[in-house]
PDB file of C-alpha atoms in Angstrom:
ATOM      1  CA  MET G   1     -26.451 -74.843   0.628  1.00  0.00           C
ATOM      2  CA  THR G   2     -23.429 -74.210   2.992  1.00  0.00           C
ATOM      3  CA  SER G   3     -21.684 -77.085   4.198  1.00  0.00           C
ATOM      4  CA  PHE G   4     -19.338 -77.286   7.240  1.00  0.00           C
ATOM      5  CA  THR G   5     -16.224 -79.292   8.086  1.00  0.00           C
ATOM      6  CA  VAL G   6     -15.963 -80.010  11.899  1.00  0.00           C
ATOM      7  CA  ILE G   7     -12.394 -80.873  12.988  1.00  0.00           C
ATOM      8  CA  THR G   8     -11.732 -82.628  16.305  1.00  0.00           C
ATOM      9  CA  CYS G   9      -7.930 -83.207  17.045  1.00  0.00           C
ATOM     10  CA  THR G  10      -7.397 -85.935  19.631  1.00  0.00           C
ATOM     11  CA  TYR G  11      -4.584 -87.644  21.573  1.00  0.00           C
ATOM     12  CA  ASN G  12      -5.508 -89.938  24.604  1.00  0.00           C
ATOM     13  CA  ALA G  13      -8.804 -88.269  25.118  1.00  0.00           C
ATOM     14  CA  ALA G  14     -10.969 -91.238  25.647  1.00  0.00           C
ATOM     15  CA  GLY G  15     -12.377 -89.727  28.640  1.00  0.00           C
ATOM     16  CA  VAL G  16     -13.804 -86.678  27.202  1.00  0.00           C
ATOM     17  CA  ILE G  17     -14.283 -87.418  23.468  1.00  0.00           C
ATOM     18  CA  GLY G  18     -17.830 -89.056  23.591  1.00  0.00           C
ATOM     19  CA  THR G  19     -19.562 -85.792  24.681  1.00  0.00           C
ATOM     20  CA  THR G  20     -17.811 -84.033  21.673  1.00  0.00           C
ATOM     21  CA  MET G  21     -18.882 -86.852  19.081  1.00  0.00           C
ATOM     22  CA  GLU G  22     -22.379 -86.946  20.360  1.00  0.00           C
ATOM     23  CA  SER G  23     -22.814 -83.073  20.116  1.00  0.00           C
ATOM     24  CA  ILE G  24     -21.630 -83.550  16.354  1.00  0.00           C
ATOM     25  CA  ALA G  25     -23.477 -86.382  15.408  1.00  0.00           C
ATOM     26  CA  SER G  26     -26.817 -84.975  16.885  1.00  0.00           C
ATOM     27  CA  GLN G  27     -26.645 -82.003  14.690  1.00  0.00           C
ATOM     28  CA  THR G  28     -30.127 -81.385  12.802  1.00  0.00           C
ATOM     29  CA  TYR G  29     -28.226 -79.785   9.902  1.00  0.00           C
ATOM     30  CA  PRO G  30     -27.253 -82.392   7.142  1.00  0.00           C
ATOM     31  CA  HIS G  31     -24.561 -80.834   5.374  1.00  0.00           C
ATOM     32  CA  VAL G  32     -21.764 -81.691   7.981  1.00  0.00           C
ATOM     33  CA  GLU G  33     -18.361 -83.530   7.421  1.00  0.00           C
ATOM     34  CA  HIS G  34     -16.649 -84.469  10.798  1.00  0.00           C
ATOM     35  CA  ILE G  35     -12.987 -85.121  10.594  1.00  0.00           C
ATOM     36  CA  VAL G  36     -11.248 -86.591  13.731  1.00  0.00           C
ATOM     37  CA  GLN G  37      -7.477 -86.088  13.427  1.00  0.00           C
ATOM     38  CA  ASP G  38      -5.772 -88.383  15.880  1.00  0.00           C
ATOM     39  CA  GLY G  39      -2.305 -88.306  16.915  1.00  0.00           C
ATOM     40  CA  GLU G  40      -1.957 -92.238  17.377  1.00  0.00           C
ATOM     41  CA  SER G  41      -3.678 -92.363  20.746  1.00  0.00           C
ATOM     42  CA  SER G  42      -2.692 -95.233  22.727  1.00  0.00           C
ATOM     43  CA  ASP G  43      -5.997 -95.480  24.873  1.00  0.00           C
ATOM     44  CA  ASP G  44      -9.541 -96.204  23.787  1.00  0.00           C
ATOM     45  CA  THR G  45      -9.962 -92.878  21.950  1.00  0.00           C
ATOM     46  CA  LEU G  46     -10.458 -94.446  18.505  1.00  0.00           C
ATOM     47  CA  ARG G  47     -12.632 -97.125  19.858  1.00  0.00           C
ATOM     48  CA  VAL G  48     -15.199 -94.236  21.059  1.00  0.00           C
ATOM     49  CA  VAL G  49     -14.640 -92.211  18.050  1.00  0.00           C
ATOM     50  CA  ARG G  50     -15.467 -95.281  15.462  1.00  0.00           C
ATOM     51  CA  ILE G  51     -18.855 -95.823  17.257  1.00  0.00           C
ATOM     52  CA  TYR G  52     -20.064 -93.047  15.384  1.00  0.00           C
ATOM     53  CA  PRO G  53     -20.744 -93.551  11.657  1.00  0.00           C
ATOM     54  CA  ARG G  54     -19.685 -91.234   8.704  1.00  0.00           C
ATOM     55  CA  VAL G  55     -16.844 -89.631  10.715  1.00  0.00           C
ATOM     56  CA  LYS G  56     -13.619 -89.556   8.723  1.00  0.00           C
ATOM     57  CA  VAL G  57     -11.046 -90.730  11.150  1.00  0.00           C
ATOM     58  CA  VAL G  58      -7.269 -90.245  10.386  1.00  0.00           C
ATOM     59  CA  SER G  59      -4.612 -91.613  12.890  1.00  0.00           C
ATOM     60  CA  GLU G  60      -0.977 -90.609  12.297  1.00  0.00           C
ATOM     61  CA  PRO G  61       1.948 -89.295  13.926  1.00  0.00           C
ATOM     62  CA  ASP G  62       2.060 -85.184  14.187  1.00  0.00           C
ATOM     63  CA  SER G  63       4.492 -82.693  15.801  1.00  0.00           C
ATOM     64  CA  GLY G  64       1.768 -81.319  18.024  1.00  0.00           C
ATOM     65  CA  LEU G  65      -1.765 -79.943  18.124  1.00  0.00           C
ATOM     66  CA  TYR G  66      -1.105 -77.125  15.491  1.00  0.00           C
ATOM     67  CA  ASP G  67       0.467 -79.577  13.146  1.00  0.00           C
ATOM     68  CA  ALA G  68      -2.604 -81.897  13.516  1.00  0.00           C
ATOM     69  CA  MET G  69      -4.980 -78.916  12.596  1.00  0.00           C
ATOM     70  CA  ASN G  70      -3.015 -78.103   9.656  1.00  0.00           C
ATOM     71  CA  LYS G  71      -3.234 -81.750   8.508  1.00  0.00           C
ATOM     72  CA  ALA G  72      -7.040 -81.707   9.027  1.00  0.00           C
ATOM     73  CA  ILE G  73      -7.505 -78.231   7.100  1.00  0.00           C
ATOM     74  CA  ARG G  74      -5.952 -79.904   3.963  1.00  0.00           C
ATOM     75  CA  ARG G  75      -8.443 -82.638   4.174  1.00  0.00           C
ATOM     76  CA  ALA G  76     -11.648 -80.656   4.753  1.00  0.00           C
ATOM     77  CA  THR G  77     -14.268 -80.377   1.905  1.00  0.00           C
ATOM     78  CA  GLY G  78     -16.812 -78.301   3.530  1.00  0.00           C
ATOM     79  CA  ASP G  79     -17.414 -74.467   2.918  1.00  0.00           C
ATOM     80  CA  TYR G  80     -16.450 -73.523   6.228  1.00  0.00           C
ATOM     81  CA  ILE G  81     -14.401 -75.260   9.050  1.00  0.00           C
ATOM     82  CA  VAL G  82     -14.331 -74.937  12.744  1.00  0.00           C
ATOM     83  CA  PHE G  83     -12.373 -76.823  15.441  1.00  0.00           C
ATOM     84  CA  ILE G  84     -14.314 -78.649  18.142  1.00  0.00           C
ATOM     85  CA  ASN G  85     -11.688 -80.368  20.036  1.00  0.00           C
ATOM     86  CA  ALA G  86     -12.003 -83.142  22.698  1.00  0.00           C
ATOM     87  CA  GLY G  87     -14.029 -82.246  25.591  1.00  0.00           C
ATOM     88  CA  ASP G  88     -15.782 -79.131  23.842  1.00  0.00           C
ATOM     89  CA  ARG G  89     -19.227 -79.484  22.198  1.00  0.00           C
ATOM     90  CA  LEU G  90     -21.378 -77.509  19.807  1.00  0.00           C
ATOM     91  CA  TYR G  91     -24.059 -75.669  22.076  1.00  0.00           C
ATOM     92  CA  SER G  92     -27.099 -77.278  20.726  1.00  0.00           C
ATOM     93  CA  SER G  93     -28.447 -79.760  18.079  1.00  0.00           C
ATOM     94  CA  THR G  94     -29.485 -77.028  16.058  1.00  0.00           C
ATOM     95  CA  THR G  95     -26.386 -74.919  16.106  1.00  0.00           C
ATOM     96  CA  LEU G  96     -25.036 -75.797  12.605  1.00  0.00           C
ATOM     97  CA  GLU G  97     -28.413 -75.386  11.015  1.00  0.00           C
ATOM     98  CA  GLU G  98     -28.827 -71.847  12.600  1.00  0.00           C
ATOM     99  CA  ILE G  99     -25.567 -70.673  11.411  1.00  0.00           C
ATOM    100  CA  ALA G 100     -26.076 -71.943   7.915  1.00  0.00           C
ATOM    101  CA  ARG G 101     -29.214 -70.142   7.800  1.00  0.00           C
ATOM    102  CA  GLN G 102     -27.529 -66.874   8.438  1.00  0.00           C
ATOM    103  CA  ILE G 103     -24.710 -67.489   5.956  1.00  0.00           C
ATOM    104  CA  ASP G 104     -27.203 -68.441   3.214  1.00  0.00           C
ATOM    105  CA  ARG G 105     -28.633 -64.935   3.409  1.00  0.00           C
ATOM    106  CA  PHE G 106     -25.569 -63.554   1.556  1.00  0.00           C
ATOM    107  CA  LYS G 107     -24.692 -63.602  -1.892  1.00  0.00           C
ATOM    108  CA  PRO G 108     -22.176 -66.350  -2.927  1.00  0.00           C
ATOM    109  CA  SER G 109     -19.706 -63.722  -3.740  1.00  0.00           C
ATOM    110  CA  GLU G 110     -20.125 -62.242  -0.485  1.00  0.00           C
ATOM    111  CA  ARG G 111     -20.129 -64.795   2.089  1.00  0.00           C
ATOM    112  CA  PRO G 112     -18.406 -63.902   5.220  1.00  0.00           C
ATOM    113  CA  ALA G 113     -14.816 -64.948   5.703  1.00  0.00           C
ATOM    114  CA  VAL G 114     -15.576 -65.563   9.350  1.00  0.00           C
ATOM    115  CA  VAL G 115     -18.730 -66.285  11.263  1.00  0.00           C
ATOM    116  CA  TYR G 116     -18.620 -66.027  14.882  1.00  0.00           C
ATOM    117  CA  GLY G 117     -20.543 -66.084  18.184  1.00  0.00           C
ATOM    118  CA  ASN G 118     -20.559 -66.537  21.942  1.00  0.00           C
ATOM    119  CA  THR G 119     -19.142 -69.232  24.139  1.00  0.00           C
ATOM    120  CA  ASN G 120     -20.149 -70.950  27.475  1.00  0.00           C
ATOM    121  CA  ILE G 121     -17.694 -72.507  29.758  1.00  0.00           C
ATOM    122  CA  VAL G 122     -18.546 -75.843  31.183  1.00  0.00           C
ATOM    123  CA  ASP G 123     -16.991 -78.308  33.455  1.00  0.00           C
ATOM    124  CA  GLY G 124     -15.677 -81.836  32.893  1.00  0.00           C
ATOM    125  CA  ARG G 125     -19.273 -83.264  33.873  1.00  0.00           C
ATOM    126  CA  GLY G 126     -20.857 -80.562  31.148  1.00  0.00           C
ATOM    127  CA  ASN G 127     -22.057 -78.382  33.916  1.00  0.00           C
ATOM    128  CA  TYR G 128     -22.638 -74.674  33.044  1.00  0.00           C
ATOM    129  CA  LEU G 129     -20.073 -72.429  34.867  1.00  0.00           C
ATOM    130  CA  GLY G 130     -20.781 -69.205  33.115  1.00  0.00           C
ATOM    131  CA  PRO G 131     -20.186 -67.300  29.871  1.00  0.00           C
ATOM    132  CA  ARG G 132     -16.588 -66.739  28.679  1.00  0.00           C
ATOM    133  CA  HIS G 133     -15.224 -63.787  30.385  1.00  0.00           C
ATOM    134  CA  LEU G 134     -14.319 -62.303  27.146  1.00  0.00           C
ATOM    135  CA  SER G 135     -17.208 -61.613  24.799  1.00  0.00           C
ATOM    136  CA  PRO G 136     -17.155 -61.008  21.086  1.00  0.00           C
ATOM    137  CA  PRO G 137     -17.530 -57.360  19.809  1.00  0.00           C
ATOM    138  CA  GLU G 138     -20.627 -56.226  17.820  1.00  0.00           C
ATOM    139  CA  THR G 139     -17.941 -55.609  15.017  1.00  0.00           C
ATOM    140  CA  LEU G 140     -15.128 -57.657  14.681  1.00  0.00           C
ATOM    141  CA  THR G 141     -11.775 -56.826  12.962  1.00  0.00           C
ATOM    142  CA  TRP G 142      -8.292 -57.980  13.197  1.00  0.00           C
ATOM    143  CA  LYS G 143      -7.453 -55.122  15.403  1.00  0.00           C
ATOM    144  CA  SER G 144      -9.936 -56.490  17.941  1.00  0.00           C
ATOM    145  CA  PHE G 145      -7.667 -58.969  19.366  1.00  0.00           C
ATOM    146  CA  ARG G 146      -5.495 -56.053  20.711  1.00  0.00           C
ATOM    147  CA  HIS G 147      -7.852 -56.459  23.735  1.00  0.00           C
ATOM    148  CA  GLY G 148      -7.428 -60.123  23.928  1.00  0.00           C
ATOM    149  CA  MET G 149      -8.904 -63.157  22.034  1.00  0.00           C
ATOM    150  CA  LEU G 150     -12.543 -61.836  22.195  1.00  0.00           C
ATOM    151  CA  VAL G 151     -13.838 -64.791  20.166  1.00  0.00           C
ATOM    152  CA  CYS G 152     -13.084 -68.339  21.303  1.00  0.00           C
ATOM    153  CA  HIS G 153     -11.424 -70.405  18.613  1.00  0.00           C
ATOM    154  CA  GLN G 154     -14.346 -72.957  18.731  1.00  0.00           C
ATOM    155  CA  ALA G 155     -16.759 -70.125  17.996  1.00  0.00           C
ATOM    156  CA  PHE G 156     -14.603 -69.152  15.059  1.00  0.00           C
ATOM    157  CA  TYR G 157     -15.884 -70.355  11.577  1.00  0.00           C
ATOM    158  CA  VAL G 158     -13.508 -69.953   8.842  1.00  0.00           C
ATOM    159  CA  ARG G 159     -14.307 -70.134   5.054  1.00  0.00           C
ATOM    160  CA  THR G 160     -12.111 -73.153   4.059  1.00  0.00           C
ATOM    161  CA  ASP G 161     -10.508 -71.584   0.979  1.00  0.00           C
ATOM    162  CA  ILE G 162      -9.044 -68.833   3.253  1.00  0.00           C
ATOM    163  CA  ALA G 163      -8.198 -71.298   5.914  1.00  0.00           C
ATOM    164  CA  ARG G 164      -6.150 -73.406   3.511  1.00  0.00           C
ATOM    165  CA  GLU G 165      -4.042 -70.279   2.590  1.00  0.00           C
ATOM    166  CA  ILE G 166      -3.186 -69.444   6.075  1.00  0.00           C
ATOM    167  CA  GLU G 167      -1.471 -72.532   7.979  1.00  0.00           C
ATOM    168  CA  TYR G 168      -1.041 -72.547  11.869  1.00  0.00           C
ATOM    169  CA  ASN G 169       2.409 -71.540  12.599  1.00  0.00           C
ATOM    170  CA  VAL G 170       3.806 -74.668  14.314  1.00  0.00           C
ATOM    171  CA  ASN G 171       6.795 -72.604  15.991  1.00  0.00           C
ATOM    172  CA  TYR G 172       4.082 -71.570  18.466  1.00  0.00           C
ATOM    173  CA  ARG G 173       3.269 -74.341  20.988  1.00  0.00           C
ATOM    174  CA  LEU G 174       0.462 -72.926  23.016  1.00  0.00           C
ATOM    175  CA  SER G 175      -1.212 -69.846  21.282  1.00  0.00           C
ATOM    176  CA  ALA G 176      -0.832 -70.360  17.630  1.00  0.00           C
ATOM    177  CA  ASP G 177      -4.657 -70.087  17.388  1.00  0.00           C
ATOM    178  CA  VAL G 178      -4.410 -66.480  18.427  1.00  0.00           C
ATOM    179  CA  ASP G 179      -1.938 -65.901  15.622  1.00  0.00           C
ATOM    180  CA  TRP G 180      -3.965 -67.800  13.146  1.00  0.00           C
ATOM    181  CA  CYS G 181      -7.164 -65.962  13.681  1.00  0.00           C
ATOM    182  CA  ILE G 182      -5.594 -62.499  13.561  1.00  0.00           C
ATOM    183  CA  ARG G 183      -3.988 -63.586  10.107  1.00  0.00           C
ATOM    184  CA  VAL G 184      -7.500 -64.856   8.864  1.00  0.00           C
ATOM    185  CA  MET G 185      -8.959 -61.584   9.747  1.00  0.00           C
ATOM    186  CA  LYS G 186      -6.192 -59.624   8.083  1.00  0.00           C
ATOM    187  CA  ARG G 187      -6.814 -61.853   4.864  1.00  0.00           C
ATOM    188  CA  ALA G 188     -10.588 -61.208   5.275  1.00  0.00           C
ATOM    189  CA  ALA G 189      -9.724 -57.238   5.219  1.00  0.00           C
ATOM    190  CA  GLU G 190      -7.558 -57.621   2.153  1.00  0.00           C
ATOM    191  CA  MET G 191     -10.463 -59.529   0.352  1.00  0.00           C
ATOM    192  CA  HIS G 192     -13.024 -56.964   1.517  1.00  0.00           C
ATOM    193  CA  LEU G 193     -15.039 -59.760   3.079  1.00  0.00           C
ATOM    194  CA  PRO G 194     -17.216 -59.411   6.072  1.00  0.00           C
ATOM    195  CA  LEU G 195     -16.786 -61.056   9.303  1.00  0.00           C
ATOM    196  CA  HIS G 196     -20.380 -61.967  10.646  1.00  0.00           C
ATOM    197  CA  ASN G 197     -21.660 -61.872  14.107  1.00  0.00           C
ATOM    198  CA  THR G 198     -24.270 -64.442  14.565  1.00  0.00           C
ATOM    199  CA  HIS G 199     -25.263 -63.196  17.993  1.00  0.00           C
ATOM    200  CA  LEU G 200     -25.733 -66.933  19.229  1.00  0.00           C
ATOM    201  CA  ILE G 201     -23.963 -69.038  21.578  1.00  0.00           C
ATOM    202  CA  LEU G 202     -22.102 -71.648  19.411  1.00  0.00           C
ATOM    203  CA  CYS G 203     -20.203 -73.671  21.681  1.00  0.00           C
ATOM    204  CA  ASP G 204     -19.654 -75.032  25.182  1.00  0.00           C
ATOM    205  CA  TYR G 205     -15.804 -74.899  26.062  1.00  0.00           C
ATOM    206  CA  LEU G 206     -14.336 -77.240  28.496  1.00  0.00           C
ATOM    207  CA  ALA G 207     -12.466 -75.542  31.249  1.00  0.00           C
ATOM    208  CA  GLY G 208      -8.910 -76.113  31.714  1.00  0.00           C
ATOM    209  CA  GLY G 209      -7.473 -76.457  28.163  1.00  0.00           C
ATOM    210  CA  MET G 210      -3.810 -76.658  27.178  1.00  0.00           C
ATOM    211  CA  SER G 211      -3.060 -72.925  27.419  1.00  0.00           C
ATOM    212  CA  LYS G 212      -4.644 -73.128  30.944  1.00  0.00           C
ATOM    213  CA  GLN G 213      -2.513 -75.775  31.965  1.00  0.00           C
ATOM    214  CA  ASN G 214       0.668 -73.794  30.618  1.00  0.00           C
ATOM    215  CA  HIS G 215      -0.633 -70.440  31.658  1.00  0.00           C
ATOM    216  CA  ARG G 216       2.523 -68.417  32.098  1.00  0.00           C
ATOM    217  CA  LYS G 217       4.163 -69.808  28.833  1.00  0.00           C
ATOM    218  CA  SER G 218       0.993 -69.357  27.023  1.00  0.00           C
ATOM    219  CA  LEU G 219       0.749 -65.613  28.182  1.00  0.00           C
ATOM    220  CA  MET G 220       4.486 -65.259  26.960  1.00  0.00           C
ATOM    221  CA  GLU G 221       3.634 -66.691  23.909  1.00  0.00           C
ATOM    222  CA  ARG G 222       0.691 -64.516  23.180  1.00  0.00           C
ATOM    223  CA  PHE G 223       2.716 -61.345  24.134  1.00  0.00           C
ATOM    224  CA  ARG G 224       4.978 -62.068  21.364  1.00  0.00           C
ATOM    225  CA  ILE G 225       2.063 -62.862  18.842  1.00  0.00           C
ATOM    226  CA  MET G 226       0.458 -59.565  19.803  1.00  0.00           C
ATOM    227  CA  SER G 227       3.757 -57.617  19.589  1.00  0.00           C
ATOM    228  CA  ARG G 228       4.229 -59.090  15.856  1.00  0.00           C
ATOM    229  CA  HIS G 229       0.926 -57.764  14.927  1.00  0.00           C
ATOM    230  CA  TYR G 230       0.142 -54.765  16.727  1.00  0.00           C
ATOM    231  CA  GLY G 231       3.549 -53.403  17.807  1.00  0.00           C
ATOM    232  CA  LEU G 232       5.633 -53.475  20.944  1.00  0.00           C
ATOM    233  CA  LEU G 233       4.475 -50.376  22.334  1.00  0.00           C
ATOM    234  CA  THR G 234       0.620 -51.073  21.711  1.00  0.00           C
ATOM    235  CA  THR G 235       0.885 -54.567  23.196  1.00  0.00           C
ATOM    236  CA  VAL G 236       2.634 -53.288  26.479  1.00  0.00           C
ATOM    237  CA  PHE G 237      -0.107 -50.505  26.730  1.00  0.00           C
ATOM    238  CA  MET G 238      -2.761 -53.077  26.331  1.00  0.00           C
ATOM    239  CA  HIS G 239      -1.203 -55.464  28.801  1.00  0.00           C
ATOM    240  CA  LEU G 240      -1.401 -52.776  31.373  1.00  0.00           C
ATOM    241  CA  THR G 241      -5.094 -52.285  30.661  1.00  0.00           C
ATOM    242  CA  PHE G 242      -5.537 -55.882  31.129  1.00  0.00           C
ATOM    243  CA  LEU G 243      -4.214 -55.535  34.852  1.00  0.00           C
ATOM    244  CA  PHE G 244      -6.673 -53.087  35.528  1.00  0.00           C
ATOM    245  CA  ARG G 245      -9.546 -55.182  33.830  1.00  0.00           C
ATOM    246  CA  LYS G 246      -8.636 -57.909  36.138  1.00  0.00           C
TER     247      LYS G 246
END
């Protein structure tokens, strides 16, 4: 049966981490490993995290969020990994069970490189604000992200063997997740593996994450990433369409 590693990276997140921990602890699916990769928090984050049994907690220095993510990937033992960070949560208690049911329909040699779905946006109290403004395409390829990050990072499940091949580029400070997802999908294409659309809402994403707090810098970094993968002219053209879309 398919197993999952859910990774939560934290730093001084005591105010929001409880919701995240509870959503993972309440999963009906039994084959779940939860890794909390903490950057030596000085608040009550670790106290809250350790309330929950069977969570692998590592608290150590890192050079930022994406370095912490790389560290956690190396520790993962599940078949698939997903990042559910502090303040975010799995959509329902049956989310992983429903994903596993779909994955297990594939032959072992043809298991998807990526399993993806939809995202809801919530506020700090967990109130529903609406669906994410970008929605996943019916058929996802690495070229899809020319149109923006169509799949939320927290709704992007990656086979662990592939994730280990492709580390986050820590030279990017705000949008390394965009670059990583594109490189994962490129690798899937090379391996002739599918990217599977679950057609499910997979996560509740807390509005106002790190890239939102540094919006201008994040956009500039994403422009460089898209130019690297899709070429400068294509990226400029797509950004012009983004203006009209808004």
